[in-house]
Coordinates of C-alpha atoms (C1' of nucleotides) in Angstrom, one line a residue:
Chain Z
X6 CA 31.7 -7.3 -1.1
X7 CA 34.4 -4.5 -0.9
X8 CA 33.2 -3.7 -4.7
X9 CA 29.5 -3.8 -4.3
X10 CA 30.3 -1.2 -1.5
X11 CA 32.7 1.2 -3.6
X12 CA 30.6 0.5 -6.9
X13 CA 27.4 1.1 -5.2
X14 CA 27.3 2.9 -1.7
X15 CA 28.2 6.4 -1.4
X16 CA 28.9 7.9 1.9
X17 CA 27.6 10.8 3.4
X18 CA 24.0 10.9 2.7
X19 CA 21.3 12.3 5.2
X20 CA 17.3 11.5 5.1
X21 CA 14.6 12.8 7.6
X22 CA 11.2 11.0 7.7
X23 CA 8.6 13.3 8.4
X24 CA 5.9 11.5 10.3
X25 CA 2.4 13.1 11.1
X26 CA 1.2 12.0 15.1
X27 CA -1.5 10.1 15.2
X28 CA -3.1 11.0 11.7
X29 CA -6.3 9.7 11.1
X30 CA -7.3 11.2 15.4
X31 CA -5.5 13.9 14.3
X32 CA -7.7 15.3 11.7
X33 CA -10.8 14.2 13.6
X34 CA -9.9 16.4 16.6
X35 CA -8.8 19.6 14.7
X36 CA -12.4 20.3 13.6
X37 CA -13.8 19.2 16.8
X38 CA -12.6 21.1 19.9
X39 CA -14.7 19.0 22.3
X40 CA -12.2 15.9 21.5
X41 CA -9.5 18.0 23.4
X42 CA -7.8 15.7 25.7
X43 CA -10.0 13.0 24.5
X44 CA -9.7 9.4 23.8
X45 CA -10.6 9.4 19.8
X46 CA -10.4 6.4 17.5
X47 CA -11.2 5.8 13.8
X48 CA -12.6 2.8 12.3
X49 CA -12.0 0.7 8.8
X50 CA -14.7 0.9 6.2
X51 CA -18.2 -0.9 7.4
X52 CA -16.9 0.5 11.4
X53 CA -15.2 -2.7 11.6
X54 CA -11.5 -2.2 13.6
X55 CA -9.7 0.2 14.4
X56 CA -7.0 2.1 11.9
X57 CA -6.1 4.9 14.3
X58 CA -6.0 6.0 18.4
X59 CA -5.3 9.8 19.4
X60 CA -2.6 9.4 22.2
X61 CA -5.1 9.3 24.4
X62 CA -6.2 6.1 23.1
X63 CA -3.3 4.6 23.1
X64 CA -2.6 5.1 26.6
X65 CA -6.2 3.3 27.5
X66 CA -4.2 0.3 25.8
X67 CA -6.6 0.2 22.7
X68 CA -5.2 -2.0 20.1
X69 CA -4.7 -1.7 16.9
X70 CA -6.4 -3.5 14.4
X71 CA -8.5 -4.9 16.7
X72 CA -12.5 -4.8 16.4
X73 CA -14.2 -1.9 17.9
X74 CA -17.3 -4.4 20.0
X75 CA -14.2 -4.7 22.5
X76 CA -14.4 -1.6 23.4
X77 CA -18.5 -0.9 23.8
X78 CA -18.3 -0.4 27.2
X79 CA -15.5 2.4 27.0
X80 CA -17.8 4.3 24.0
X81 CA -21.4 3.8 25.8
X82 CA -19.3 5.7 28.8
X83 CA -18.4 8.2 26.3
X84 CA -14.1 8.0 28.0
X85 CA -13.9 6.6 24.0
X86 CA -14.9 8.4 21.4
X87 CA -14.9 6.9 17.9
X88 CA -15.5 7.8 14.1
X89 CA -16.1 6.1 10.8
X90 CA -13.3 6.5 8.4
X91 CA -13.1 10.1 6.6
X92 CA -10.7 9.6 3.6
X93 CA -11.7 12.6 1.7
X94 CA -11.2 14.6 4.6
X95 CA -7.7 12.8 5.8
X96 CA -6.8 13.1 2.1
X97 CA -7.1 16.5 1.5
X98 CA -5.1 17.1 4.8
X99 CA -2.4 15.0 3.9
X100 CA -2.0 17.4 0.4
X101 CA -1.8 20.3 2.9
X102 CA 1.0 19.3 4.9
X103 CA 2.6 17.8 2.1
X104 CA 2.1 21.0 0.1
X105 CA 3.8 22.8 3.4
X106 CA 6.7 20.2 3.0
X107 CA 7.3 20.8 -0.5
X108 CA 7.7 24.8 0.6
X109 CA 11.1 24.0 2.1
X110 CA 12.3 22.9 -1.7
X111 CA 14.3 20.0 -1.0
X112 CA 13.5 16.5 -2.3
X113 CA 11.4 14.7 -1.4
X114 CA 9.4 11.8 -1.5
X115 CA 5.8 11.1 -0.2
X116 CA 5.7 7.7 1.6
X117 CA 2.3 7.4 2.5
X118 CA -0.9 9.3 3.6
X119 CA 1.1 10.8 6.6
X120 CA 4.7 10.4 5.9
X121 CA 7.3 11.8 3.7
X122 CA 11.4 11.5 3.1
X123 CA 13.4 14.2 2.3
X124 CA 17.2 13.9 1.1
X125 CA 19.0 16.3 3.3
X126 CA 22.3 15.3 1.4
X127 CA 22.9 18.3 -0.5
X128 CA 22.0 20.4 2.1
X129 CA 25.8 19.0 4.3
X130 CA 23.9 20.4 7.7
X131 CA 26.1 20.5 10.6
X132 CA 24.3 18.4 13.7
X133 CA 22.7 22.1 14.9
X134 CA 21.5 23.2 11.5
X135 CA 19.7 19.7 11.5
X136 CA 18.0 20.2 14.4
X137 CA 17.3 23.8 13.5
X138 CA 15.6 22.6 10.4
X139 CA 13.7 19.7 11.6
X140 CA 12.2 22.4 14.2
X141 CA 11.2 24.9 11.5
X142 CA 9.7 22.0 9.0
X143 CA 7.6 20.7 12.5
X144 CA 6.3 24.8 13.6
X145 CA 5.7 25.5 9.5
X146 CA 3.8 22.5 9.2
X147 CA 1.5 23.0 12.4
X148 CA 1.4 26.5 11.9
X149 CA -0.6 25.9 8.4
X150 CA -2.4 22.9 9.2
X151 CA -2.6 22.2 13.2
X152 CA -1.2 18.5 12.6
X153 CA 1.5 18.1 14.8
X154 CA 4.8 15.9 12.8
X155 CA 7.7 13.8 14.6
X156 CA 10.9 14.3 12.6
X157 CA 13.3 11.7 12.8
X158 CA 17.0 12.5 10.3
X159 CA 19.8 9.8 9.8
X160 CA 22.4 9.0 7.2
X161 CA 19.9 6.5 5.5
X162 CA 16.1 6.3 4.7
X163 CA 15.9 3.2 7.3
X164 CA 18.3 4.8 10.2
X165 CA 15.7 7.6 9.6
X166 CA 12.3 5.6 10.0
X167 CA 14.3 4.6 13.4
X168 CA 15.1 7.4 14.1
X169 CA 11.4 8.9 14.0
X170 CA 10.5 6.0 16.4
X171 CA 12.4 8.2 18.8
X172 CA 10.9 11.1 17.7
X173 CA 7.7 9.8 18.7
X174 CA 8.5 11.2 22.4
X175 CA 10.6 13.8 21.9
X176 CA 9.5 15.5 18.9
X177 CA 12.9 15.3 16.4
X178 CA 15.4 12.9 16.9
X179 CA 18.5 12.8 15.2
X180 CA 19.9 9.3 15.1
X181 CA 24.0 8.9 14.0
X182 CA 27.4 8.3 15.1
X183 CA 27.7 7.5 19.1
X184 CA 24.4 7.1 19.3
X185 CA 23.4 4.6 16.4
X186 CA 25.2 1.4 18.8
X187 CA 23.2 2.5 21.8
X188 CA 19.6 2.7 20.3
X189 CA 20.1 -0.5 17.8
X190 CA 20.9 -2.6 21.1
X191 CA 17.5 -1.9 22.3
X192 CA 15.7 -2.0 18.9
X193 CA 13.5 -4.6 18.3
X194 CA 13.9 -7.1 14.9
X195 CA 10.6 -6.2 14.1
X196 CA 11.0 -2.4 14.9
X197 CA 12.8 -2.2 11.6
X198 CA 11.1 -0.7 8.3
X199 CA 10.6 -4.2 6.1
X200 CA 11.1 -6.7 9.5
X201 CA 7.9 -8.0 10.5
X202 CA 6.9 -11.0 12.8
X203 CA 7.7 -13.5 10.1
X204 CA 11.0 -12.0 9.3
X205 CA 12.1 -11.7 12.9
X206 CA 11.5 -15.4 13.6
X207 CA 13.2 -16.5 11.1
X208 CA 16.2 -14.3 11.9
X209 CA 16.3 -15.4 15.4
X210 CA 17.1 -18.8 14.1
X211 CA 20.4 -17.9 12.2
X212 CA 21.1 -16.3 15.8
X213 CA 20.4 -12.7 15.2
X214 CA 18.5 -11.2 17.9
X215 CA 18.4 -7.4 17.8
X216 CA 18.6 -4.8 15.5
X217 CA 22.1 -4.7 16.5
X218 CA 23.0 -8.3 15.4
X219 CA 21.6 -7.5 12.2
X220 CA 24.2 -4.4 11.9
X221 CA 26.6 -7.2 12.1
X222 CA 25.4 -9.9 10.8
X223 CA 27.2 -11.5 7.8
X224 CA 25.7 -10.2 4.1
X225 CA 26.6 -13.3 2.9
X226 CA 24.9 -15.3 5.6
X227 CA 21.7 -13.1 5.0
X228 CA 21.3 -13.2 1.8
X229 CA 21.7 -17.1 1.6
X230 CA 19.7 -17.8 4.1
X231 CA 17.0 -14.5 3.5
X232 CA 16.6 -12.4 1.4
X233 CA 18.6 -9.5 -0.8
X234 CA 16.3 -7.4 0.6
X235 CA 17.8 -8.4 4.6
X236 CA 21.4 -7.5 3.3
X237 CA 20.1 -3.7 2.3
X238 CA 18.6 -3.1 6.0
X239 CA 22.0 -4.5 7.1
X240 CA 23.8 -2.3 5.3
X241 CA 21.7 0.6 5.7
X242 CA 21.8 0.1 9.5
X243 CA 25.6 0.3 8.7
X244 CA 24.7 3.9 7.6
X245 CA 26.0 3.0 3.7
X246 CA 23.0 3.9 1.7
X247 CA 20.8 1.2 -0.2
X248 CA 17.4 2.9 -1.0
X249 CA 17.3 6.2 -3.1
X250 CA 14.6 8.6 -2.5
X251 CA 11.5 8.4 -5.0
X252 CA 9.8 11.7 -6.3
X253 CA 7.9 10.3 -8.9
X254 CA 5.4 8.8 -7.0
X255 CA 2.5 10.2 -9.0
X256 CA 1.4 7.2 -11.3
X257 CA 0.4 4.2 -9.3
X258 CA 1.1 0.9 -11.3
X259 CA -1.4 -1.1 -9.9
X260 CA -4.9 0.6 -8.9
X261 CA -6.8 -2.0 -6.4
X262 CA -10.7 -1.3 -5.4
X263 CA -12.7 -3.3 -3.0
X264 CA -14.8 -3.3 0.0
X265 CA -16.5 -5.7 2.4
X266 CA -19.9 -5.8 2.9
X267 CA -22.6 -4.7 5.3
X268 CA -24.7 -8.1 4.9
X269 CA -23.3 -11.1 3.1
X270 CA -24.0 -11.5 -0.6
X271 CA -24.8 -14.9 -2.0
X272 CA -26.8 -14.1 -4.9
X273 CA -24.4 -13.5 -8.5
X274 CA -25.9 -10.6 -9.4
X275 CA -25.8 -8.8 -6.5
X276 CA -22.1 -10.0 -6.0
X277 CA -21.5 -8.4 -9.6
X278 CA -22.9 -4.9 -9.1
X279 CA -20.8 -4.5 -6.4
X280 CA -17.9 -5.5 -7.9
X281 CA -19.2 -3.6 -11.0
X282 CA -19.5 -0.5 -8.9
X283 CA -15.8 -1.2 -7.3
X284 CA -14.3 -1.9 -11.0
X285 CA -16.2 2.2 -12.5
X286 CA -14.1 3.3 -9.2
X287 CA -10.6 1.8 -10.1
X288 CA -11.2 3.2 -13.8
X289 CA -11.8 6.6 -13.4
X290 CA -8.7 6.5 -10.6
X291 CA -7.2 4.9 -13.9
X292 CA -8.2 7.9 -16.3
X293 CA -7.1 10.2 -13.5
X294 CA -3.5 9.0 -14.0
X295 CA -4.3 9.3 -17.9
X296 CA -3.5 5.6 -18.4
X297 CA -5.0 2.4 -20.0
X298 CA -4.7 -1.2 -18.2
X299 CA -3.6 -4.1 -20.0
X300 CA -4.6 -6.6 -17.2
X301 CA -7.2 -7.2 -14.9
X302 CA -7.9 -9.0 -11.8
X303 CA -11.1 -9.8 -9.4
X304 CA -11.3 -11.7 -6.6
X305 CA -13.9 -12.8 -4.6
X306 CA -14.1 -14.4 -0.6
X307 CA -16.2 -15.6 1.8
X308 CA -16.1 -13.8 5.8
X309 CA -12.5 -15.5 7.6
X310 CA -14.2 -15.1 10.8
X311 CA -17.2 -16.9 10.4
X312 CA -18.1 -20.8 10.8
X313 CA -19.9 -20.6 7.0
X314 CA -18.2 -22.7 4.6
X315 CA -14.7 -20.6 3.3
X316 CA -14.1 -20.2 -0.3
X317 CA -12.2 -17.7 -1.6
X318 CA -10.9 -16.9 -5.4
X319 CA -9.6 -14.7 -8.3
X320 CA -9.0 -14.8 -11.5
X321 CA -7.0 -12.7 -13.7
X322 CA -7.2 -12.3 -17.5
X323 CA -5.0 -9.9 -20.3
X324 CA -7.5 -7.5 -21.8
X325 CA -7.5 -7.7 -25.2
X326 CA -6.5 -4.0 -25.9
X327 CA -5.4 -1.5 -23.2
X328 CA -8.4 0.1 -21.9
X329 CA -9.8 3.1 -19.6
X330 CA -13.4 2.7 -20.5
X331 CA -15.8 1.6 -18.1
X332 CA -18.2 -0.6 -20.0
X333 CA -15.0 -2.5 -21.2
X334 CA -14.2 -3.2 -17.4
X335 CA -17.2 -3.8 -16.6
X336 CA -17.9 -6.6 -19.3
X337 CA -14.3 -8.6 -18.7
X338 CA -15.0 -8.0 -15.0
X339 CA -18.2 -9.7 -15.1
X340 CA -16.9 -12.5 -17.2
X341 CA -13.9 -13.2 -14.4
X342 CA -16.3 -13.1 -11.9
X343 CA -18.2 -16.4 -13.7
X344 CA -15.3 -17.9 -13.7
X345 CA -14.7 -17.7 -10.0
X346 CA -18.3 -17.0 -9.0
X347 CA -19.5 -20.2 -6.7
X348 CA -22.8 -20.7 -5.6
X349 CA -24.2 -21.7 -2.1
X350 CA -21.3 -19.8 -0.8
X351 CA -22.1 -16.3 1.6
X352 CA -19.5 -13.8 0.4
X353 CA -18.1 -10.9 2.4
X354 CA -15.9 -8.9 -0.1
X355 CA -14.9 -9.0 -4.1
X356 CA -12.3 -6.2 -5.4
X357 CA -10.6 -5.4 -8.8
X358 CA -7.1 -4.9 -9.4
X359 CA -5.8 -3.0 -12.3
X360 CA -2.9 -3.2 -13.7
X361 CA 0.1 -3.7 -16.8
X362 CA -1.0 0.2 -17.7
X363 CA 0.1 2.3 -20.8
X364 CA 0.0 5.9 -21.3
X365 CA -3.8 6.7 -22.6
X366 CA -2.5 8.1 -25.8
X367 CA 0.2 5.9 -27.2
X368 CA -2.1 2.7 -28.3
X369 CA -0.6 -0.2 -29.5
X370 CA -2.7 -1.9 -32.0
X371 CA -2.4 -4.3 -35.0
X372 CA -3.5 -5.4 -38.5
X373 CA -6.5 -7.4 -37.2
X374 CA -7.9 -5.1 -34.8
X375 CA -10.4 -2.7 -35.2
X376 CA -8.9 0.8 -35.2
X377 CA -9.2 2.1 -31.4
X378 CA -12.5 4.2 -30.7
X379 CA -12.1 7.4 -29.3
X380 CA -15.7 8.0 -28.5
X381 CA -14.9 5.7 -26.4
X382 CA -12.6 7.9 -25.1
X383 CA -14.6 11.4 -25.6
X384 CA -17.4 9.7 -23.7
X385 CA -15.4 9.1 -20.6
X386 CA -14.0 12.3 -20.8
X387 CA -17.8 14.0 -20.6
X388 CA -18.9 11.8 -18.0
X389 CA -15.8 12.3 -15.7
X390 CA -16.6 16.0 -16.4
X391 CA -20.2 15.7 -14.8
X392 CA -19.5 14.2 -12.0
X393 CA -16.6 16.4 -10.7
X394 CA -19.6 18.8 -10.7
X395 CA -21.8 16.8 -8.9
X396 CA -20.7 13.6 -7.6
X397 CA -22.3 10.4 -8.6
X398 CA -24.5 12.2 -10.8
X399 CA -23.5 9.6 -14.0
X400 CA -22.9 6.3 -12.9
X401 CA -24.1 2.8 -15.1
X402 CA -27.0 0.6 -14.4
X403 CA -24.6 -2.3 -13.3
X404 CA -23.1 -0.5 -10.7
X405 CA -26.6 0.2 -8.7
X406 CA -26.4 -2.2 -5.5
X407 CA -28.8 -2.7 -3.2
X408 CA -28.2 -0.4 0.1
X409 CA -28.4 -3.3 2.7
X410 CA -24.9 -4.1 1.2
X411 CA -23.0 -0.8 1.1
X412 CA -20.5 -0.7 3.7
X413 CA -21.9 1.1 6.5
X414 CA -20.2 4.0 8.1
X415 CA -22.4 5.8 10.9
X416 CA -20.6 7.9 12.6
X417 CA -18.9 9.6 9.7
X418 CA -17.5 12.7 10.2
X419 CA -18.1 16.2 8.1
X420 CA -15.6 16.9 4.9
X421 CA -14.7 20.4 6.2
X422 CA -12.2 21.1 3.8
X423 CA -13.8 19.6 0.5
X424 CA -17.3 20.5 0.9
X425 CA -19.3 23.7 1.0
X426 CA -22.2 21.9 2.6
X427 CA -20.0 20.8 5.5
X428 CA -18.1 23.8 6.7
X429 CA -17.7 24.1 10.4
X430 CA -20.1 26.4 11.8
X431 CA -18.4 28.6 14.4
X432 CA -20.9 30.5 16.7
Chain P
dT1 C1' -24.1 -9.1 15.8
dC2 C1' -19.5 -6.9 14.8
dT3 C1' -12.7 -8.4 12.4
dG4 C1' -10.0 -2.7 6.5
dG5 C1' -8.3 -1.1 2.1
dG6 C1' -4.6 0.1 -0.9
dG7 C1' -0.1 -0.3 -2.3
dT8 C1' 5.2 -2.1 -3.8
dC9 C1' 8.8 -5.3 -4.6
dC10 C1' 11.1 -10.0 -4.8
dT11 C1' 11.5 -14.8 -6.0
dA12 C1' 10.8 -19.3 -7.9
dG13 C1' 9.4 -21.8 -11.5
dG14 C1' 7.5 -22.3 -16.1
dA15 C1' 7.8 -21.3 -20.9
dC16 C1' 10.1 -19.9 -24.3
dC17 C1' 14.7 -18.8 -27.1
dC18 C1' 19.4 -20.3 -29.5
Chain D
dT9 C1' 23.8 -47.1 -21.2
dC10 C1' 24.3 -42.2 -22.0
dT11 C1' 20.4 -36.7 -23.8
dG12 C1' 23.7 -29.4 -22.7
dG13 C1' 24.4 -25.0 -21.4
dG14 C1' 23.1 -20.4 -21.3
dG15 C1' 19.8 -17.1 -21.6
dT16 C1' 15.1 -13.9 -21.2
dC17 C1' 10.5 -12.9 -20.0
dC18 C1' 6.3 -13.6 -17.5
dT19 C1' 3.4 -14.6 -13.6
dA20 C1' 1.6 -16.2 -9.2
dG21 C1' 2.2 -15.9 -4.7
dG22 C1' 4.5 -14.3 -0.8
dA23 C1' 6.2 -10.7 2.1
dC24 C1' 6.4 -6.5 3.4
dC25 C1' 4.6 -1.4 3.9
dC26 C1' 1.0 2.3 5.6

DNA sequence: TCTGGGGTCCTAGGACCC
DNA sequence: TCTGGGGTCCTAGGACCC
């Protein structure tokens, strides 16, 4: 143990984790200065749960994740008000204040949609100059983008995630030395970044209660009876650092598309345009990252919530050459969904899953395989062309479903920052 | 009536190798 | 009667994240 931590752990690092508020509410009240003071929510695809509460929201006790007909009577009395999903809106807001991050020029790493890590460490920031920074990152960022940002900073990326729990109230938190013993006492297991439900009950029977206990808990203990992963949150709760800060975040390694639908689906091939329209998505997401996948996946179920008889399946398969051409996708898509594809059954949802991708221009091939096509390739290239022009302008016959089916979103919001046909309109 | 979508990482076990 | 020891690589499934 002592030469894991001289071999491995190097003192004196410092993270912040810049959080935005709220995101999702967020971006739906900066365009819309009725929603002042107002209860907003924002819903999953088809309006189905709720992602996202303003503060507002939260106070009225909405839950998260839970589905929006529990609420009716609070949005027919207008005290809730409630949106369908925007991505391309909270997308293109999320490049803004990361864009207004990445002004500060220290590294960094983008998290999520609405959270992002910087390494402080080089920086060696006295306790003021901290706070000092955290407030200029939090005025910059609403200043160019009007989304407010909790800042939480500790000695590692995990002490920081708790730290922005704090931050939550009183806008940037700073969580080390004296105060690291106080807060962990009264942290919850499951308040932890990577300590879930599961996780928590299954510490609670080696005897460890708090976030606390874990500080202290025996590594050895942990990892026998947990996980490697357990020991690194120990450690970094111990402020000895575990995780590194990721800047290249830019290529995904697995691209996943998939959707429930509007109306159950029983019929194949209505089942396989949709999935053939969510497998032309994943592969121009693909080409976007100018890679080729070596492997594909599709799965198909049936609704969890339903008294219909449950069935649910996937199938994966190696693609005989790496690939980022649609009609190639769309063909060994199809043929894993006959594999899986059960009749009788009333389906809610099928998705793709990319994956095992190469760079698009070093193709492996071999003796006894035709020479690699790159029409194939030119061919994408035009249609991806057209359609950043005008969307959906180009699409292929096997990816036209039937409307009844499309996830439905009706109370979708305007793209004010992508989209010359939405601007807001000021009078 | 109505219950999301998109990711990463770890681990156990199988299939190979010598 | 008795059948080794030490590896690597791959994958499915689980567990976690937002």
């Amino acid at each position: 143990l002592e030469l894991f931590h001289t071999l491995f752990i190097k003192p004196n690092n410092m993270f912040a984790l810049i959080d935005c508020n709220n995101f999702y509410a967020s971006c739906e009240k900066i365009f819309n200065p009725k929603l002042k003071n107002k209860a907003v929510a924002v819903l999953s695809n088809n309006d189905g749960c709720i992602i996202a509460r303003s503060k507002e929201a939260k106070k009225l006790n909405i839950e998260m994740g839970s589905p929006i007909f529990k609420y009716k009577d609070l949005v027919q009395n207008n005290i809730l008000h409630i949106f369908s999903s925007n991505f391309v809106l909270y997308g293109d807001m999320s490049k803004r204040v990361m864009q207004t991050l990445k002004s500060f020029l220290i590294p960094m790493e983008i998290y999520s949609i609405d959270e992002a890590f910087l390494d402080l460490t080089t920086l060696n920031l006295n306790y003021t100059e901290l706070l000092n920074l955290a407030a200029q990152i939090k005025n910059r960022i609403y200043k160019w983008t009007n989304i407010e940002v909790s800042v939480g900073i500790g000695k590692t990326k995990t002490l920081a995630k708790l730290a922005n729990k704090q931050a939550k109230s009183k806008g940037i938190f700073i969580l080390c030395g004296n105060n690291i013993e106080h807060i962990l006492k009264k942290t919850d297991l499951d308040d932890i970044w990577g300590i879930n439900k599961n996780l928590k009950k299954r510490l609670y029977k080696i005897g460890i209660y708090s976030a606390f206990d874990l500080k202290n808990a025996n590594p050895i203990l942990l990892k026998k009876s947990l996980s490697i992963n357990v020991v690194k949150i120990s450690f970094e709760l111990n402020e000895k650092k575990c995780l590194d800060i990721n800047e290249n975040f830019r290529n995904k390694k697995s691209i996943c598309s998939s959707r429930s639908f509007a109306e159950k689906i029983e019929n194949f091939n209505d089942l396989k345009k949709s999935l053939c329209s969510f497998a032309a998505i994943a592969t121009k997401k693909l080409r976007e990252q100018r890679q080729k996948a070596n492997f594909l996946s599709v799965f198909i179920t049936t609704s969890f919530h339903s008294d219909d008889p449950f069935y649910s399946n996937s199938y994966q398969l190696s693609l005989p050459f790496a690939t980022s051409y649609t009609p190639d996708i769309l063909k060994y898509a199809t043929c894993a969904l006959k594999k899986i594809y059960k009749k009788n059954y009333l389906y809610k949802k099928t998705g793709i899953i990319l994956s095992s991708f190469t760079c698009e221009n070093a193709l492996q091939t071999d003796f006894f395989r035709p020479l690699p096509n790159f029409k194939k390739d030119a061919l994408m290239k035009t249609l991806d062309s057209i359609n950043k022009k005008k969307k959906n302008s180009i699409f292929f016959a096997s990816e036209k479903i039937d409307q009844k089916y499309k996830s439905s979103s009706k109370m979708l919001s305007f793209k004010f920052t992508t989209s010359l046909d939405e601007l807001l309109i000021v009078k």
